């Protein structure tokens, strides 16, 4: 079983910054992709940013140039540095991991964190 625990959410004024962290623990051999998704009230969950073990990144157009994803593979941790925050960034942010539970397994499994709320006031 794998657990993802996010931290770092909170209330910030527009133009401010926050840094989210997510630590993965449990039955993990290696993690392929770690990423952040968000879900605003009344909207579908959407990808914010993802980072592969090889260093490839994928960002939503709405956050390019403002958010930066990074990870510490040794600690199974992923970060999301958010700058120039806007009220429309307000959402619950979820960490996601695409991982191999054991060596030699060809298919990855997926885990989600419980979410952390980010509120940006205008």
mmCIF file with all atom_site columns, N, CA, C and O in Angstrom, residues 62-116:
data_model
loop_
_atom_site.group_PDB
_atom_site.id
_atom_site.type_symbol
_atom_site.label_atom_id
_atom_site.label_alt_id
_atom_site.label_comp_id
_atom_site.label_asym_id
_atom_site.label_entity_id
_atom_site.label_seq_id
_atom_site.pdbx_PDB_ins_code
_atom_site.Cartn_x
_atom_site.Cartn_y
_atom_site.Cartn_z
_atom_site.occupancy
_atom_site.B_iso_or_equiv
_atom_site.pdbx_formal_charge
_atom_site.auth_seq_id
_atom_site.auth_comp_id
_atom_site.auth_asym_id
_atom_site.auth_atom_id
_atom_site.pdbx_PDB_model_num
ATOM 1   N N  . UNK A 1 62  ? -2.129 27.145 -18.348 1.00 0.00 ? 62  UNK A N  1
ATOM 2   C CA . UNK A 1 62  ? -2.509 28.209 -17.423 1.00 0.00 ? 62  UNK A CA 1
ATOM 3   C C  . UNK A 1 62  ? -1.467 28.481 -16.343 1.00 0.00 ? 62  UNK A C  1
ATOM 4   O O  . UNK A 1 62  ? -1.523 29.527 -15.685 1.00 0.00 ? 62  UNK A O  1
ATOM 5   N N  . UNK A 1 63  ? -0.522 27.561 -16.158 1.00 0.00 ? 63  UNK A N  1
ATOM 6   C CA . UNK A 1 63  ? 0.472  27.756 -15.097 1.00 0.00 ? 63  UNK A CA 1
ATOM 7   C C  . UNK A 1 63  ? 1.895  27.886 -15.626 1.00 0.00 ? 63  UNK A C  1
ATOM 8   O O  . UNK A 1 63  ? 2.824  28.127 -14.850 1.00 0.00 ? 63  UNK A O  1
ATOM 9   N N  . UNK A 1 64  ? 2.074  27.737 -16.918 1.00 0.00 ? 64  UNK A N  1
ATOM 10  C CA . UNK A 1 64  ? 3.421  27.835 -17.483 1.00 0.00 ? 64  UNK A CA 1
ATOM 11  C C  . UNK A 1 64  ? 4.026  29.201 -17.177 1.00 0.00 ? 64  UNK A C  1
ATOM 12  O O  . UNK A 1 64  ? 3.384  30.235 -17.320 1.00 0.00 ? 64  UNK A O  1
ATOM 13  N N  . UNK A 1 65  ? 5.279  29.161 -16.749 1.00 0.00 ? 65  UNK A N  1
ATOM 14  C CA . UNK A 1 65  ? 5.977  30.390 -16.405 1.00 0.00 ? 65  UNK A CA 1
ATOM 15  C C  . UNK A 1 65  ? 5.729  30.866 -14.985 1.00 0.00 ? 65  UNK A C  1
ATOM 16  O O  . UNK A 1 65  ? 6.422  31.775 -14.509 1.00 0.00 ? 65  UNK A O  1
ATOM 17  N N  . UNK A 1 66  ? 4.767  30.260 -14.307 1.00 0.00 ? 66  UNK A N  1
ATOM 18  C CA . UNK A 1 66  ? 4.460  30.661 -12.929 1.00 0.00 ? 66  UNK A CA 1
ATOM 19  C C  . UNK A 1 66  ? 4.719  29.530 -11.931 1.00 0.00 ? 66  UNK A C  1
ATOM 20  O O  . UNK A 1 66  ? 5.104  29.792 -10.785 1.00 0.00 ? 66  UNK A O  1
ATOM 21  N N  . UNK A 1 67  ? 4.500  28.300 -12.345 1.00 0.00 ? 67  UNK A N  1
ATOM 22  C CA . UNK A 1 67  ? 4.681  27.143 -11.464 1.00 0.00 ? 67  UNK A CA 1
ATOM 23  C C  . UNK A 1 67  ? 5.886  26.329 -11.931 1.00 0.00 ? 67  UNK A C  1
ATOM 24  O O  . UNK A 1 67  ? 6.152  26.229 -13.132 1.00 0.00 ? 67  UNK A O  1
ATOM 25  N N  . UNK A 1 68  ? 6.570  25.737 -10.961 1.00 0.00 ? 68  UNK A N  1
ATOM 26  C CA . UNK A 1 68  ? 7.699  24.864 -11.264 1.00 0.00 ? 68  UNK A CA 1
ATOM 27  C C  . UNK A 1 68  ? 7.585  23.587 -10.455 1.00 0.00 ? 68  UNK A C  1
ATOM 28  O O  . UNK A 1 68  ? 7.440  23.649 -9.224  1.00 0.00 ? 68  UNK A O  1
ATOM 29  N N  . UNK A 1 69  ? 7.663  22.468 -11.134 1.00 0.00 ? 69  UNK A N  1
ATOM 30  C CA . UNK A 1 69  ? 7.619  21.179 -10.465 1.00 0.00 ? 69  UNK A CA 1
ATOM 31  C C  . UNK A 1 69  ? 9.037  20.634 -10.359 1.00 0.00 ? 69  UNK A C  1
ATOM 32  O O  . UNK A 1 69  ? 9.853  20.800 -11.270 1.00 0.00 ? 69  UNK A O  1
ATOM 33  N N  . UNK A 1 70  ? 9.320  20.006 -9.228  1.00 0.00 ? 70  UNK A N  1
ATOM 34  C CA . UNK A 1 70  ? 10.623 19.382 -9.030  1.00 0.00 ? 70  UNK A CA 1
ATOM 35  C C  . UNK A 1 70  ? 10.435 18.164 -8.134  1.00 0.00 ? 70  UNK A C  1
ATOM 36  O O  . UNK A 1 70  ? 9.383  18.003 -7.511  1.00 0.00 ? 70  UNK A O  1
ATOM 37  N N  . UNK A 1 71  ? 11.434 17.315 -8.077  1.00 0.00 ? 71  UNK A N  1
ATOM 38  C CA . UNK A 1 71  ? 11.320 16.134 -7.237  1.00 0.00 ? 71  UNK A CA 1
ATOM 39  C C  . UNK A 1 71  ? 12.666 15.722 -6.689  1.00 0.00 ? 71  UNK A C  1
ATOM 40  O O  . UNK A 1 71  ? 13.708 16.002 -7.291  1.00 0.00 ? 71  UNK A O  1
ATOM 41  N N  . UNK A 1 72  ? 12.617 15.053 -5.562  1.00 0.00 ? 72  UNK A N  1
ATOM 42  C CA . UNK A 1 72  ? 13.785 14.459 -4.935  1.00 0.00 ? 72  UNK A CA 1
ATOM 43  C C  . UNK A 1 72  ? 13.537 12.957 -4.973  1.00 0.00 ? 72  UNK A C  1
ATOM 44  O O  . UNK A 1 72  ? 12.780 12.422 -4.153  1.00 0.00 ? 72  UNK A O  1
ATOM 45  N N  . UNK A 1 73  ? 14.150 12.283 -5.929  1.00 0.00 ? 73  UNK A N  1
ATOM 46  C CA . UNK A 1 73  ? 13.882 10.859 -6.107  1.00 0.00 ? 73  UNK A CA 1
ATOM 47  C C  . UNK A 1 73  ? 14.310 10.035 -4.895  1.00 0.00 ? 73  UNK A C  1
ATOM 48  O O  . UNK A 1 73  ? 13.676 9.044  -4.561  1.00 0.00 ? 73  UNK A O  1
ATOM 49  N N  . UNK A 1 74  ? 15.376 10.441 -4.250  1.00 0.00 ? 74  UNK A N  1
ATOM 50  C CA . UNK A 1 74  ? 15.858 9.703  -3.087  1.00 0.00 ? 74  UNK A CA 1
ATOM 51  C C  . UNK A 1 74  ? 14.854 9.739  -1.939  1.00 0.00 ? 74  UNK A C  1
ATOM 52  O O  . UNK A 1 74  ? 14.804 8.821  -1.119  1.00 0.00 ? 74  UNK A O  1
ATOM 53  N N  . UNK A 1 75  ? 14.074 10.805 -1.902  1.00 0.00 ? 75  UNK A N  1
ATOM 54  C CA . UNK A 1 75  ? 13.097 10.960 -0.818  1.00 0.00 ? 75  UNK A CA 1
ATOM 55  C C  . UNK A 1 75  ? 11.671 10.681 -1.278  1.00 0.00 ? 75  UNK A C  1
ATOM 56  O O  . UNK A 1 75  ? 10.727 10.880 -0.509  1.00 0.00 ? 75  UNK A O  1
ATOM 57  N N  . UNK A 1 76  ? 11.511 10.272 -2.535  1.00 0.00 ? 76  UNK A N  1
ATOM 58  C CA . UNK A 1 76  ? 10.167 10.042 -3.084  1.00 0.00 ? 76  UNK A CA 1
ATOM 59  C C  . UNK A 1 76  ? 9.261  11.250 -2.837  1.00 0.00 ? 76  UNK A C  1
ATOM 60  O O  . UNK A 1 76  ? 8.100  11.113 -2.425  1.00 0.00 ? 76  UNK A O  1
ATOM 61  N N  . UNK A 1 77  ? 9.803  12.405 -3.094  1.00 0.00 ? 77  UNK A N  1
ATOM 62  C CA . UNK A 1 77  ? 9.095  13.654 -2.814  1.00 0.00 ? 77  UNK A CA 1
ATOM 63  C C  . UNK A 1 77  ? 9.007  14.499 -4.071  1.00 0.00 ? 77  UNK A C  1
ATOM 64  O O  . UNK A 1 77  ? 9.974  14.590 -4.836  1.00 0.00 ? 77  UNK A O  1
ATOM 65  N N  . UNK A 1 78  ? 7.855  15.115 -4.251  1.00 0.00 ? 78  UNK A N  1
ATOM 66  C CA . UNK A 1 78  ? 7.667  16.043 -5.354  1.00 0.00 ? 78  UNK A CA 1
ATOM 67  C C  . UNK A 1 78  ? 7.208  17.382 -4.790  1.00 0.00 ? 78  UNK A C  1
ATOM 68  O O  . UNK A 1 78  ? 6.503  17.435 -3.777  1.00 0.00 ? 78  UNK A O  1
ATOM 69  N N  . UNK A 1 79  ? 7.663  18.445 -5.434  1.00 0.00 ? 79  UNK A N  1
ATOM 70  C CA . UNK A 1 79  ? 7.347  19.795 -4.996  1.00 0.00 ? 79  UNK A CA 1
ATOM 71  C C  . UNK A 1 79  ? 6.652  20.558 -6.126  1.00 0.00 ? 79  UNK A C  1
ATOM 72  O O  . UNK A 1 79  ? 6.861  20.272 -7.308  1.00 0.00 ? 79  UNK A O  1
ATOM 73  N N  . UNK A 1 80  ? 5.873  21.534 -5.720  1.00 0.00 ? 80  UNK A N  1
ATOM 74  C CA . UNK A 1 80  ? 5.286  22.449 -6.699  1.00 0.00 ? 80  UNK A CA 1
ATOM 75  C C  . UNK A 1 80  ? 5.474  23.862 -6.162  1.00 0.00 ? 80  UNK A C  1
ATOM 76  O O  . UNK A 1 80  ? 4.846  24.249 -5.178  1.00 0.00 ? 80  UNK A O  1
ATOM 77  N N  . UNK A 1 81  ? 6.377  24.590 -6.785  1.00 0.00 ? 81  UNK A N  1
ATOM 78  C CA . UNK A 1 81  ? 6.588  25.987 -6.428  1.00 0.00 ? 81  UNK A CA 1
ATOM 79  C C  . UNK A 1 81  ? 5.623  26.820 -7.259  1.00 0.00 ? 81  UNK A C  1
ATOM 80  O O  . UNK A 1 81  ? 5.685  26.801 -8.495  1.00 0.00 ? 81  UNK A O  1
ATOM 81  N N  . UNK A 1 82  ? 4.764  27.549 -6.576  1.00 0.00 ? 82  UNK A N  1
ATOM 82  C CA . UNK A 1 82  ? 3.743  28.337 -7.252  1.00 0.00 ? 82  UNK A CA 1
ATOM 83  C C  . UNK A 1 82  ? 4.013  29.816 -6.985  1.00 0.00 ? 82  UNK A C  1
ATOM 84  O O  . UNK A 1 82  ? 4.090  30.228 -5.815  1.00 0.00 ? 82  UNK A O  1
ATOM 85  N N  . UNK A 1 83  ? 4.147  30.570 -8.044  1.00 0.00 ? 83  UNK A N  1
ATOM 86  C CA . UNK A 1 83  ? 4.418  32.005 -7.926  1.00 0.00 ? 83  UNK A CA 1
ATOM 87  C C  . UNK A 1 83  ? 3.381  32.778 -8.730  1.00 0.00 ? 83  UNK A C  1
ATOM 88  O O  . UNK A 1 83  ? 2.676  32.206 -9.566  1.00 0.00 ? 83  UNK A O  1
ATOM 89  N N  . UNK A 1 84  ? 3.329  34.071 -8.484  1.00 0.00 ? 84  UNK A N  1
ATOM 90  C CA . UNK A 1 84  ? 2.367  34.939 -9.186  1.00 0.00 ? 84  UNK A CA 1
ATOM 91  C C  . UNK A 1 84  ? 0.971  34.326 -9.159  1.00 0.00 ? 84  UNK A C  1
ATOM 92  O O  . UNK A 1 84  ? 0.288  34.246 -10.185 1.00 0.00 ? 84  UNK A O  1
ATOM 93  N N  . UNK A 1 85  ? 0.563  33.903 -7.998  1.00 0.00 ? 85  UNK A N  1
ATOM 94  C CA . UNK A 1 85  ? -0.712 33.209 -7.870  1.00 0.00 ? 85  UNK A CA 1
ATOM 95  C C  . UNK A 1 85  ? -1.881 34.127 -8.189  1.00 0.00 ? 85  UNK A C  1
ATOM 96  O O  . UNK A 1 85  ? -1.842 35.341 -7.909  1.00 0.00 ? 85  UNK A O  1
ATOM 97  N N  . UNK A 1 86  ? -2.902 33.530 -8.771  1.00 0.00 ? 86  UNK A N  1
ATOM 98  C CA . UNK A 1 86  ? -4.102 34.246 -9.171  1.00 0.00 ? 86  UNK A CA 1
ATOM 99  C C  . UNK A 1 86  ? -5.307 33.627 -8.458  1.00 0.00 ? 86  UNK A C  1
ATOM 100 O O  . UNK A 1 86  ? -5.270 32.444 -8.096  1.00 0.00 ? 86  UNK A O  1
ATOM 101 N N  . UNK A 1 87  ? -6.359 34.393 -8.308  1.00 0.00 ? 87  UNK A N  1
ATOM 102 C CA . UNK A 1 87  ? -7.563 33.820 -7.671  1.00 0.00 ? 87  UNK A CA 1
ATOM 103 C C  . UNK A 1 87  ? -8.061 32.561 -8.380  1.00 0.00 ? 87  UNK A C  1
ATOM 104 O O  . UNK A 1 87  ? -8.580 31.649 -7.727  1.00 0.00 ? 87  UNK A O  1
ATOM 105 N N  . UNK A 1 88  ? -7.869 32.482 -9.678  1.00 0.00 ? 88  UNK A N  1
ATOM 106 C CA . UNK A 1 88  ? -8.320 31.301 -10.413 1.00 0.00 ? 88  UNK A CA 1
ATOM 107 C C  . UNK A 1 88  ? -7.467 30.068 -10.142 1.00 0.00 ? 88  UNK A C  1
ATOM 108 O O  . UNK A 1 88  ? -7.789 28.976 -10.609 1.00 0.00 ? 88  UNK A O  1
ATOM 109 N N  . UNK A 1 89  ? -6.381 30.226 -9.406  1.00 0.00 ? 89  UNK A N  1
ATOM 110 C CA . UNK A 1 89  ? -5.582 29.071 -8.977  1.00 0.00 ? 89  UNK A CA 1
ATOM 111 C C  . UNK A 1 89  ? -6.174 28.413 -7.728  1.00 0.00 ? 89  UNK A C  1
ATOM 112 O O  . UNK A 1 89  ? -5.689 27.357 -7.298  1.00 0.00 ? 89  UNK A O  1
ATOM 113 N N  . UNK A 1 90  ? -7.181 29.027 -7.158  1.00 0.00 ? 90  UNK A N  1
ATOM 114 C CA . UNK A 1 90  ? -7.817 28.476 -5.974  1.00 0.00 ? 90  UNK A CA 1
ATOM 115 C C  . UNK A 1 90  ? -8.423 27.114 -6.284  1.00 0.00 ? 90  UNK A C  1
ATOM 116 O O  . UNK A 1 90  ? -9.206 26.961 -7.221  1.00 0.00 ? 90  UNK A O  1
ATOM 117 N N  . UNK A 1 91  ? -8.016 26.115 -5.500  1.00 0.00 ? 91  UNK A N  1
ATOM 118 C CA . UNK A 1 91  ? -8.462 24.741 -5.739  1.00 0.00 ? 91  UNK A CA 1
ATOM 119 C C  . UNK A 1 91  ? -7.883 23.833 -4.667  1.00 0.00 ? 91  UNK A C  1
ATOM 120 O O  . UNK A 1 91  ? -7.007 24.247 -3.900  1.00 0.00 ? 91  UNK A O  1
ATOM 121 N N  . UNK A 1 92  ? -8.381 22.606 -4.648  1.00 0.00 ? 92  UNK A N  1
ATOM 122 C CA . UNK A 1 92  ? -7.715 21.565 -3.878  1.00 0.00 ? 92  UNK A CA 1
ATOM 123 C C  . UNK A 1 92  ? -6.671 20.941 -4.802  1.00 0.00 ? 92  UNK A C  1
ATOM 124 O O  . UNK A 1 92  ? -6.996 20.529 -5.927  1.00 0.00 ? 92  UNK A O  1
ATOM 125 N N  . UNK A 1 93  ? -5.450 20.885 -4.337  1.00 0.00 ? 93  UNK A N  1
ATOM 126 C CA . UNK A 1 93  ? -4.347 20.348 -5.119  1.00 0.00 ? 93  UNK A CA 1
ATOM 127 C C  . UNK A 1 93  ? -4.034 18.930 -4.639  1.00 0.00 ? 93  UNK A C  1
ATOM 128 O O  . UNK A 1 93  ? -3.836 18.700 -3.440  1.00 0.00 ? 93  UNK A O  1
ATOM 129 N N  . UNK A 1 94  ? -3.994 18.020 -5.605  1.00 0.00 ? 94  UNK A N  1
ATOM 130 C CA . UNK A 1 94  ? -3.761 16.608 -5.306  1.00 0.00 ? 94  UNK A CA 1
ATOM 131 C C  . UNK A 1 94  ? -2.443 16.151 -5.909  1.00 0.00 ? 94  UNK A C  1
ATOM 132 O O  . UNK A 1 94  ? -2.131 16.458 -7.065  1.00 0.00 ? 94  UNK A O  1
ATOM 133 N N  . UNK A 1 95  ? -1.728 15.381 -5.135  1.00 0.00 ? 95  UNK A N  1
ATOM 134 C CA . UNK A 1 95  ? -0.497 14.747 -5.600  1.00 0.00 ? 95  UNK A CA 1
ATOM 135 C C  . UNK A 1 95  ? -0.852 13.392 -6.207  1.00 0.00 ? 95  UNK A C  1
ATOM 136 O O  . UNK A 1 95  ? -1.759 12.698 -5.721  1.00 0.00 ? 95  UNK A O  1
ATOM 137 N N  . UNK A 1 96  ? -0.132 13.024 -7.243  1.00 0.00 ? 96  UNK A N  1
ATOM 138 C CA . UNK A 1 96  ? -0.354 11.754 -7.916  1.00 0.00 ? 96  UNK A CA 1
ATOM 139 C C  . UNK A 1 96  ? 0.983  11.099 -8.200  1.00 0.00 ? 96  UNK A C  1
ATOM 140 O O  . UNK A 1 96  ? 1.953  11.781 -8.555  1.00 0.00 ? 96  UNK A O  1
ATOM 141 N N  . UNK A 1 97  ? 1.027  9.791  -8.034  1.00 0.00 ? 97  UNK A N  1
ATOM 142 C CA . UNK A 1 97  ? 2.242  9.042  -8.353  1.00 0.00 ? 97  UNK A CA 1
ATOM 143 C C  . UNK A 1 97  ? 1.899  7.839  -9.210  1.00 0.00 ? 97  UNK A C  1
ATOM 144 O O  . UNK A 1 97  ? 0.926  7.122  -8.939  1.00 0.00 ? 97  UNK A O  1
ATOM 145 N N  . UNK A 1 98  ? 2.707  7.640  -10.199 1.00 0.00 ? 98  UNK A N  1
ATOM 146 C CA . UNK A 1 98  ? 2.620  6.502  -11.112 1.00 0.00 ? 98  UNK A CA 1
ATOM 147 C C  . UNK A 1 98  ? 3.853  5.656  -10.812 1.00 0.00 ? 98  UNK A C  1
ATOM 148 O O  . UNK A 1 98  ? 4.972  6.080  -11.111 1.00 0.00 ? 98  UNK A O  1
ATOM 149 N N  . UNK A 1 99  ? 3.683  4.482  -10.194 1.00 0.00 ? 99  UNK A N  1
ATOM 150 C CA . UNK A 1 99  ? 4.842  3.801  -9.621  1.00 0.00 ? 99  UNK A CA 1
ATOM 151 C C  . UNK A 1 99  ? 4.846  2.302  -9.889  1.00 0.00 ? 99  UNK A C  1
ATOM 152 O O  . UNK A 1 99  ? 3.816  1.699  -10.206 1.00 0.00 ? 99  UNK A O  1
ATOM 153 N N  . UNK A 1 100 ? 6.021  1.729  -9.725  1.00 0.00 ? 100 UNK A N  1
ATOM 154 C CA . UNK A 1 100 ? 6.193  0.283  -9.777  1.00 0.00 ? 100 UNK A CA 1
ATOM 155 C C  . UNK A 1 100 ? 6.313  -0.215 -8.330  1.00 0.00 ? 100 UNK A C  1
ATOM 156 O O  . UNK A 1 100 ? 7.218  0.208  -7.610  1.00 0.00 ? 100 UNK A O  1
ATOM 157 N N  . UNK A 1 101 ? 5.440  -1.123 -7.901  1.00 0.00 ? 101 UNK A N  1
ATOM 158 C CA . UNK A 1 101 ? 5.515  -1.593 -6.511  1.00 0.00 ? 101 UNK A CA 1
ATOM 159 C C  . UNK A 1 101 ? 6.639  -2.595 -6.267  1.00 0.00 ? 101 UNK A C  1
ATOM 160 O O  . UNK A 1 101 ? 7.150  -2.685 -5.138  1.00 0.00 ? 101 UNK A O  1
ATOM 161 N N  . UNK A 1 102 ? 7.015  -3.346 -7.295  1.00 0.00 ? 102 UNK A N  1
ATOM 162 C CA . UNK A 1 102 ? 8.062  -4.339 -7.136  1.00 0.00 ? 102 UNK A CA 1
ATOM 163 C C  . UNK A 1 102 ? 8.940  -4.345 -8.381  1.00 0.00 ? 102 UNK A C  1
ATOM 164 O O  . UNK A 1 102 ? 8.496  -3.960 -9.467  1.00 0.00 ? 102 UNK A O  1
ATOM 165 N N  . UNK A 1 103 ? 10.188 -4.805 -8.254  1.00 0.00 ? 103 UNK A N  1
ATOM 166 C CA . UNK A 1 103 ? 11.032 -4.897 -9.451  1.00 0.00 ? 103 UNK A CA 1
ATOM 167 C C  . UNK A 1 103 ? 10.499 -5.970 -10.396 1.00 0.00 ? 103 UNK A C  1
ATOM 168 O O  . UNK A 1 103 ? 9.944  -6.969 -9.949  1.00 0.00 ? 103 UNK A O  1
ATOM 169 N N  . UNK A 1 104 ? 10.643 -5.725 -11.675 1.00 0.00 ? 104 UNK A N  1
ATOM 170 C CA . UNK A 1 104 ? 10.210 -6.704 -12.647 1.00 0.00 ? 104 UNK A CA 1
ATOM 171 C C  . UNK A 1 104 ? 8.754  -6.588 -13.051 1.00 0.00 ? 104 UNK A C  1
ATOM 172 O O  . UNK A 1 104 ? 8.293  -7.300 -13.939 1.00 0.00 ? 104 UNK A O  1
ATOM 173 N N  . UNK A 1 105 ? 8.009  -5.699 -12.402 1.00 0.00 ? 105 UNK A N  1
ATOM 174 C CA . UNK A 1 105 ? 6.612  -5.501 -12.788 1.00 0.00 ? 105 UNK A CA 1
ATOM 175 C C  . UNK A 1 105 ? 6.564  -4.515 -13.947 1.00 0.00 ? 105 UNK A C  1
ATOM 176 O O  . UNK A 1 105 ? 7.204  -3.471 -13.900 1.00 0.00 ? 105 UNK A O  1
ATOM 177 N N  . UNK A 1 106 ? 5.781  -4.844 -14.960 1.00 0.00 ? 106 UNK A N  1
ATOM 178 C CA . UNK A 1 106 ? 5.773  -4.028 -16.157 1.00 0.00 ? 106 UNK A CA 1
ATOM 179 C C  . UNK A 1 106 ? 4.706  -2.939 -16.140 1.00 0.00 ? 106 UNK A C  1
ATOM 180 O O  . UNK A 1 106 ? 4.815  -1.954 -16.848 1.00 0.00 ? 106 UNK A O  1
ATOM 181 N N  . UNK A 1 107 ? 3.672  -3.137 -15.359 1.00 0.00 ? 107 UNK A N  1
ATOM 182 C CA . UNK A 1 107 ? 2.591  -2.156 -15.304 1.00 0.00 ? 107 UNK A CA 1
ATOM 183 C C  . UNK A 1 107 ? 2.700  -1.327 -14.034 1.00 0.00 ? 107 UNK A C  1
ATOM 184 O O  . UNK A 1 107 ? 2.955  -1.843 -12.953 1.00 0.00 ? 107 UNK A O  1
ATOM 185 N N  . UNK A 1 108 ? 2.479  -0.038 -14.198 1.00 0.00 ? 108 UNK A N  1
ATOM 186 C CA . UNK A 1 108 ? 2.527  0.834  -13.030 1.00 0.00 ? 108 UNK A CA 1
ATOM 187 C C  . UNK A 1 108 ? 1.167  0.898  -12.337 1.00 0.00 ? 108 UNK A C  1
ATOM 188 O O  . UNK A 1 108 ? 0.132  0.623  -12.931 1.00 0.00 ? 108 UNK A O  1
ATOM 189 N N  . UNK A 1 109 ? 1.233  1.252  -11.080 1.00 0.00 ? 109 UNK A N  1
ATOM 190 C CA . UNK A 1 109 ? 0.035  1.516  -10.296 1.00 0.00 ? 109 UNK A CA 1
ATOM 191 C C  . UNK A 1 109 ? -0.041 3.018  -10.040 1.00 0.00 ? 109 UNK A C  1
ATOM 192 O O  . UNK A 1 109 ? 0.924  3.754  -10.271 1.00 0.00 ? 109 UNK A O  1
ATOM 193 N N  . UNK A 1 110 ? -1.204 3.444  -9.556  1.00 0.00 ? 110 UNK A N  1
ATOM 194 C CA . UNK A 1 110 ? -1.402 4.872  -9.344  1.00 0.00 ? 110 UNK A CA 1
ATOM 195 C C  . UNK A 1 110 ? -1.877 5.127  -7.914  1.00 0.00 ? 110 UNK A C  1
ATOM 196 O O  . UNK A 1 110 ? -2.644 4.354  -7.351  1.00 0.00 ? 110 UNK A O  1
ATOM 197 N N  . UNK A 1 111 ? -1.403 6.199  -7.359  1.00 0.00 ? 111 UNK A N  1
ATOM 198 C CA . UNK A 1 111 ? -1.822 6.589  -6.011  1.00 0.00 ? 111 UNK A CA 1
ATOM 199 C C  . UNK A 1 111 ? -2.118 8.082  -5.989  1.00 0.00 ? 111 UNK A C  1
ATOM 200 O O  . UNK A 1 111 ? -1.493 8.858  -6.728  1.00 0.00 ? 111 UNK A O  1
ATOM 201 N N  . UNK A 1 112 ? -3.055 8.441  -5.128  1.00 0.00 ? 112 UNK A N  1
ATOM 202 C CA . UNK A 1 112 ? -3.448 9.832  -4.960  1.00 0.00 ? 112 UNK A CA 1
ATOM 203 C C  . UNK A 1 112 ? -3.292 10.248 -3.498  1.00 0.00 ? 112 UNK A C  1
ATOM 204 O O  . UNK A 1 112 ? -3.518 9.453  -2.590  1.00 0.00 ? 112 UNK A O  1
ATOM 205 N N  . UNK A 1 113 ? -2.943 11.493 -3.313  1.00 0.00 ? 113 UNK A N  1
ATOM 206 C CA . UNK A 1 113 ? -2.957 12.053 -1.974  1.00 0.00 ? 113 UNK A CA 1
ATOM 207 C C  . UNK A 1 113 ? -4.354 12.518 -1.611  1.00 0.00 ? 113 UNK A C  1
ATOM 208 O O  . UNK A 1 113 ? -5.289 12.447 -2.417  1.00 0.00 ? 113 UNK A O  1
ATOM 209 N N  . UNK A 1 114 ? -4.484 13.010 -0.388  1.00 0.00 ? 114 UNK A N  1
ATOM 210 C CA . UNK A 1 114 ? -5.794 13.415 0.110   1.00 0.00 ? 114 UNK A CA 1
ATOM 211 C C  . UNK A 1 114 ? -6.146 14.838 -0.307  1.00 0.00 ? 114 UNK A C  1
ATOM 212 O O  . UNK A 1 114 ? -7.307 15.259 -0.183  1.00 0.00 ? 114 UNK A O  1
ATOM 213 N N  . UNK A 1 115 ? -5.174 15.569 -0.792  1.00 0.00 ? 115 UNK A N  1
ATOM 214 C CA . UNK A 1 115 ? -5.419 16.926 -1.262  1.00 0.00 ? 115 UNK A CA 1
ATOM 215 C C  . UNK A 1 115 ? -5.066 17.978 -0.231  1.00 0.00 ? 115 UNK A C  1
ATOM 216 O O  . UNK A 1 115 ? -5.167 17.756 0.981   1.00 0.00 ? 115 UNK A O  1
ATOM 217 N N  . UNK A 1 116 ? -4.653 19.119 -0.722  1.00 0.00 ? 116 UNK A N  1
ATOM 218 C CA . UNK A 1 116 ? -4.370 20.271 0.129   1.00 0.00 ? 116 UNK A CA 1
ATOM 219 C C  . UNK A 1 116 ? -4.988 21.507 -0.526  1.00 0.00 ? 116 UNK A C  1
ATOM 220 O O  . UNK A 1 116 ? -4.879 21.700 -1.731  1.00 0.00 ? 116 UNK A O  1
#
